[in-house]
């Protein structure tokens, strides 16, 4: 139902999609990669682009930005503290929920298609299509952490209340 849709969470993901996929990746794929790898050809070029995208830009820019945007939009707090909280959630999801493994399972094959098959002028659109499904998975994984945090908080307060009642 519409009442169960978390609009601030969706704004965070749309903001990330617009900034990262829409603007940054288009610039990266059509301007930076061609200038960085202008001497490479064929599969050497494809492997380099996939490696850079999945070893550097994904884990160090794409995912941290997604978590920071989501946290800031949900909390309505666009301070450095809010962004740090988003990054802390990202680190937790790496360590506890394997978010990077999930990322690589999807994006390494997609990026081989992106750089090996898709013409350069369609790459941003192609990646945006897969990004929609990736964001759905990312949302499910990160919401499970939000729900787990809420459950843990509820359990902690119930235990604290029970202890206080037992002590009195």
mmCIF file of C-alpha atoms in Angstrom:
data_model
loop_
_atom_site.group_PDB
_atom_site.id
_atom_site.type_symbol
_atom_site.label_atom_id
_atom_site.label_comp_id
_atom_site.label_asym_id
_atom_site.label_seq_id
_atom_site.Cartn_x
_atom_site.Cartn_y
_atom_site.Cartn_z
ATOM 1 C CA UNK A 1 0.000 0.000 0.000
ATOM 2 C CA UNK A 2 1.055 3.592 -0.545
ATOM 3 C CA UNK A 3 1.048 4.224 3.210
ATOM 4 C CA UNK A 4 3.813 1.632 3.661
ATOM 5 C CA UNK A 5 6.125 3.261 1.094
ATOM 6 C CA UNK A 6 9.038 5.047 2.727
ATOM 7 C CA UNK A 7 9.260 8.119 0.500
ATOM 8 C CA UNK A 8 12.358 9.561 2.196
ATOM 9 C CA UNK A 9 14.186 6.264 1.634
ATOM 10 C CA UNK A 10 13.147 6.298 -2.034
ATOM 11 C CA UNK A 11 14.317 9.907 -2.374
ATOM 12 C CA UNK A 12 17.716 8.801 -1.082
ATOM 13 C CA UNK A 13 17.985 6.083 -3.697
ATOM 14 C CA UNK A 14 16.712 8.366 -6.481
ATOM 15 C CA UNK A 15 19.204 11.042 -5.423
ATOM 16 C CA UNK A 16 21.990 8.471 -5.537
ATOM 17 C CA UNK A 17 20.813 7.151 -8.900
ATOM 18 C CA UNK A 18 20.681 10.618 -10.410
ATOM 19 C CA UNK A 19 24.033 11.731 -9.066
ATOM 20 C CA UNK A 20 26.013 8.544 -9.450
ATOM 21 C CA UNK A 21 24.452 6.639 -12.339
ATOM 22 C CA UNK A 22 23.026 9.571 -14.230
ATOM 23 C CA UNK A 23 25.819 12.121 -14.006
ATOM 24 C CA UNK A 24 29.012 10.485 -12.722
ATOM 25 C CA UNK A 25 28.931 7.228 -14.684
ATOM 26 C CA UNK A 26 28.038 8.981 -17.910
ATOM 27 C CA UNK A 27 31.072 11.247 -17.441
ATOM 28 C CA UNK A 28 33.241 8.323 -16.365
ATOM 29 C CA UNK A 29 32.292 6.106 -19.311
ATOM 30 C CA UNK A 30 32.248 8.725 -22.064
ATOM 31 C CA UNK A 31 35.054 11.083 -20.991
ATOM 32 C CA UNK A 32 37.401 9.646 -18.364
ATOM 33 C CA UNK A 33 37.749 6.005 -19.428
ATOM 34 C CA UNK A 34 38.447 6.914 -23.070
ATOM 35 C CA UNK A 35 41.124 9.393 -21.979
ATOM 36 C CA UNK A 36 42.680 7.013 -19.423
ATOM 37 C CA UNK A 37 42.689 3.945 -21.641
ATOM 38 C CA UNK A 38 43.032 5.471 -25.101
ATOM 39 C CA UNK A 39 45.944 3.202 -26.056
ATOM 40 C CA UNK A 40 44.227 -0.062 -25.041
ATOM 41 C CA UNK A 41 42.035 -2.173 -27.269
ATOM 42 C CA UNK A 42 39.856 -5.271 -27.134
ATOM 43 C CA UNK A 43 39.626 -7.431 -24.050
ATOM 44 C CA UNK A 44 42.606 -5.703 -22.395
ATOM 45 C CA UNK A 45 40.538 -2.521 -22.314
ATOM 46 C CA UNK A 46 37.395 -4.338 -21.129
ATOM 47 C CA UNK A 47 39.230 -6.079 -18.272
ATOM 48 C CA UNK A 48 40.796 -2.799 -17.123
ATOM 49 C CA UNK A 49 37.461 -0.959 -17.163
ATOM 50 C CA UNK A 50 35.688 -3.776 -15.295
ATOM 51 C CA UNK A 51 38.508 -3.973 -12.752
ATOM 52 C CA UNK A 52 38.584 -0.216 -12.097
ATOM 53 C CA UNK A 53 34.798 -0.031 -11.847
ATOM 54 C CA UNK A 54 34.495 -2.984 -9.455
ATOM 55 C CA UNK A 55 37.647 -2.552 -7.383
ATOM 56 C CA UNK A 56 37.632 1.224 -6.978
ATOM 57 C CA UNK A 57 34.470 3.053 -8.012
ATOM 58 C CA UNK A 58 31.927 0.517 -6.713
ATOM 59 C CA UNK A 59 33.242 -0.129 -3.212
ATOM 60 C CA UNK A 60 34.809 3.296 -2.633
ATOM 61 C CA UNK A 61 32.332 5.656 -4.306
ATOM 62 C CA UNK A 62 29.074 4.055 -5.500
ATOM 63 C CA UNK A 63 28.095 2.080 -2.404
ATOM 64 C CA UNK A 64 29.274 4.580 0.226
ATOM 65 C CA UNK A 65 27.402 7.346 -1.610
ATOM 66 C CA UNK A 66 24.234 5.205 -1.734
ATOM 67 C CA UNK A 67 24.356 4.544 2.005
ATOM 68 C CA UNK A 68 25.157 8.178 2.833
ATOM 69 C CA UNK A 69 22.311 9.494 0.635
ATOM 70 C CA UNK A 70 19.830 7.008 2.057
ATOM 71 C CA UNK A 71 20.734 7.788 5.662
ATOM 72 C CA UNK A 72 20.656 11.547 5.145
ATOM 73 C CA UNK A 73 17.292 11.462 3.354
ATOM 74 C CA UNK A 74 15.663 9.139 5.883
ATOM 75 C CA UNK A 75 16.861 11.169 8.863
ATOM 76 C CA UNK A 76 16.389 14.543 7.170
ATOM 77 C CA UNK A 77 19.832 15.353 8.542
ATOM 78 C CA UNK A 78 22.400 16.331 5.930
ATOM 79 C CA UNK A 79 25.266 16.857 8.347
ATOM 80 C CA UNK A 80 28.610 15.088 8.377
ATOM 81 C CA UNK A 81 27.376 12.972 11.316
ATOM 82 C CA UNK A 82 24.497 11.590 9.251
ATOM 83 C CA UNK A 83 26.817 10.729 6.380
ATOM 84 C CA UNK A 84 29.171 8.991 8.852
ATOM 85 C CA UNK A 85 26.234 6.927 10.129
ATOM 86 C CA UNK A 86 25.494 5.887 6.546
ATOM 87 C CA UNK A 87 29.113 4.856 6.066
ATOM 88 C CA UNK A 88 29.006 2.901 9.339
ATOM 89 C CA UNK A 89 25.949 1.008 8.028
ATOM 90 C CA UNK A 90 27.839 0.331 4.807
ATOM 91 C CA UNK A 91 30.773 -1.160 6.717
ATOM 92 C CA UNK A 92 28.362 -3.282 8.791
ATOM 93 C CA UNK A 93 26.710 -4.567 5.611
ATOM 94 C CA UNK A 94 30.114 -5.454 4.167
ATOM 95 C CA UNK A 95 31.148 -7.331 7.281
ATOM 96 C CA UNK A 96 27.831 -8.919 8.282
ATOM 97 C CA UNK A 97 25.736 -9.209 5.128
ATOM 98 C CA UNK A 98 28.258 -9.599 2.303
ATOM 99 C CA UNK A 99 27.068 -6.577 0.351
ATOM 100 C CA UNK A 100 30.298 -6.378 -1.671
ATOM 101 C CA UNK A 101 30.036 -10.024 -2.696
ATOM 102 C CA UNK A 102 26.466 -9.399 -3.848
ATOM 103 C CA UNK A 103 27.638 -6.271 -5.667
ATOM 104 C CA UNK A 104 30.394 -8.141 -7.506
ATOM 105 C CA UNK A 105 28.127 -11.102 -8.342
ATOM 106 C CA UNK A 106 25.873 -8.732 -10.255
ATOM 107 C CA UNK A 107 28.183 -6.004 -11.493
ATOM 108 C CA UNK A 108 31.219 -7.914 -12.756
ATOM 109 C CA UNK A 109 29.182 -9.790 -15.403
ATOM 110 C CA UNK A 110 27.106 -6.680 -16.167
ATOM 111 C CA UNK A 111 30.250 -4.599 -16.617
ATOM 112 C CA UNK A 112 31.769 -7.160 -18.972
ATOM 113 C CA UNK A 113 28.652 -6.714 -21.100
ATOM 114 C CA UNK A 114 28.755 -2.934 -20.621
ATOM 115 C CA UNK A 115 32.337 -2.521 -21.798
ATOM 116 C CA UNK A 116 32.597 -5.516 -24.102
ATOM 117 C CA UNK A 117 29.317 -5.402 -26.025
ATOM 118 C CA UNK A 118 27.314 -2.211 -25.433
ATOM 119 C CA UNK A 119 28.268 0.777 -27.625
ATOM 120 C CA UNK A 120 29.779 3.644 -25.583
ATOM 121 C CA UNK A 121 26.847 6.013 -26.136
ATOM 122 C CA UNK A 122 24.402 3.439 -24.638
ATOM 123 C CA UNK A 123 26.487 2.398 -21.625
ATOM 124 C CA UNK A 124 24.940 4.788 -19.105
ATOM 125 C CA UNK A 125 21.425 3.733 -20.113
ATOM 126 C CA UNK A 126 22.366 0.049 -19.984
ATOM 127 C CA UNK A 127 23.900 0.447 -16.528
ATOM 128 C CA UNK A 128 20.873 2.462 -15.350
ATOM 129 C CA UNK A 129 18.630 -0.459 -16.302
ATOM 130 C CA UNK A 130 20.616 -2.887 -14.168
ATOM 131 C CA UNK A 131 20.987 -0.266 -11.444
ATOM 132 C CA UNK A 132 17.237 -0.352 -10.922
ATOM 133 C CA UNK A 133 17.415 -4.042 -9.984
ATOM 134 C CA UNK A 134 20.593 -3.519 -7.980
ATOM 135 C CA UNK A 135 18.935 -0.740 -5.966
ATOM 136 C CA UNK A 136 16.021 -3.077 -5.199
ATOM 137 C CA UNK A 137 18.491 -5.646 -3.816
ATOM 138 C CA UNK A 138 20.492 -2.972 -1.991
ATOM 139 C CA UNK A 139 17.299 -1.592 -0.473
ATOM 140 C CA UNK A 140 16.279 -5.047 0.736
ATOM 141 C CA UNK A 141 19.696 -5.697 2.295
ATOM 142 C CA UNK A 142 20.010 -2.266 3.905
ATOM 143 C CA UNK A 143 16.397 -2.302 5.136
ATOM 144 C CA UNK A 144 17.055 -5.625 6.823
ATOM 145 C CA UNK A 145 19.791 -3.877 8.800
ATOM 146 C CA UNK A 146 17.413 -1.051 9.661
ATOM 147 C CA UNK A 147 14.787 -3.554 10.807
ATOM 148 C CA UNK A 148 17.391 -5.546 12.753
ATOM 149 C CA UNK A 149 18.598 -2.340 14.444
ATOM 150 C CA UNK A 150 15.003 -1.455 15.367
ATOM 151 C CA UNK A 151 14.379 -4.982 16.679
ATOM 152 C CA UNK A 152 17.607 -4.946 18.704
ATOM 153 C CA UNK A 153 16.692 -1.554 20.118
ATOM 154 C CA UNK A 154 13.230 -2.811 21.101
ATOM 155 C CA UNK A 155 14.690 -5.940 22.702
ATOM 156 C CA UNK A 156 17.268 -3.890 24.604
ATOM 157 C CA UNK A 157 14.629 -1.515 25.968
ATOM 158 C CA UNK A 158 12.351 -4.448 26.929
ATOM 159 C CA UNK A 159 15.206 -6.173 28.766
ATOM 160 C CA UNK A 160 16.151 -2.917 30.502
ATOM 161 C CA UNK A 161 12.517 -2.390 31.531
ATOM 162 C CA UNK A 162 12.247 -5.975 32.826
ATOM 163 C CA UNK A 163 15.433 -5.530 34.850
ATOM 164 C CA UNK A 164 14.170 -2.276 36.291
ATOM 165 C CA UNK A 165 10.849 -3.923 37.236
ATOM 166 C CA UNK A 166 12.658 -6.903 38.792
ATOM 167 C CA UNK A 167 14.914 -4.608 40.810
ATOM 168 C CA UNK A 168 11.956 -2.674 42.275
#
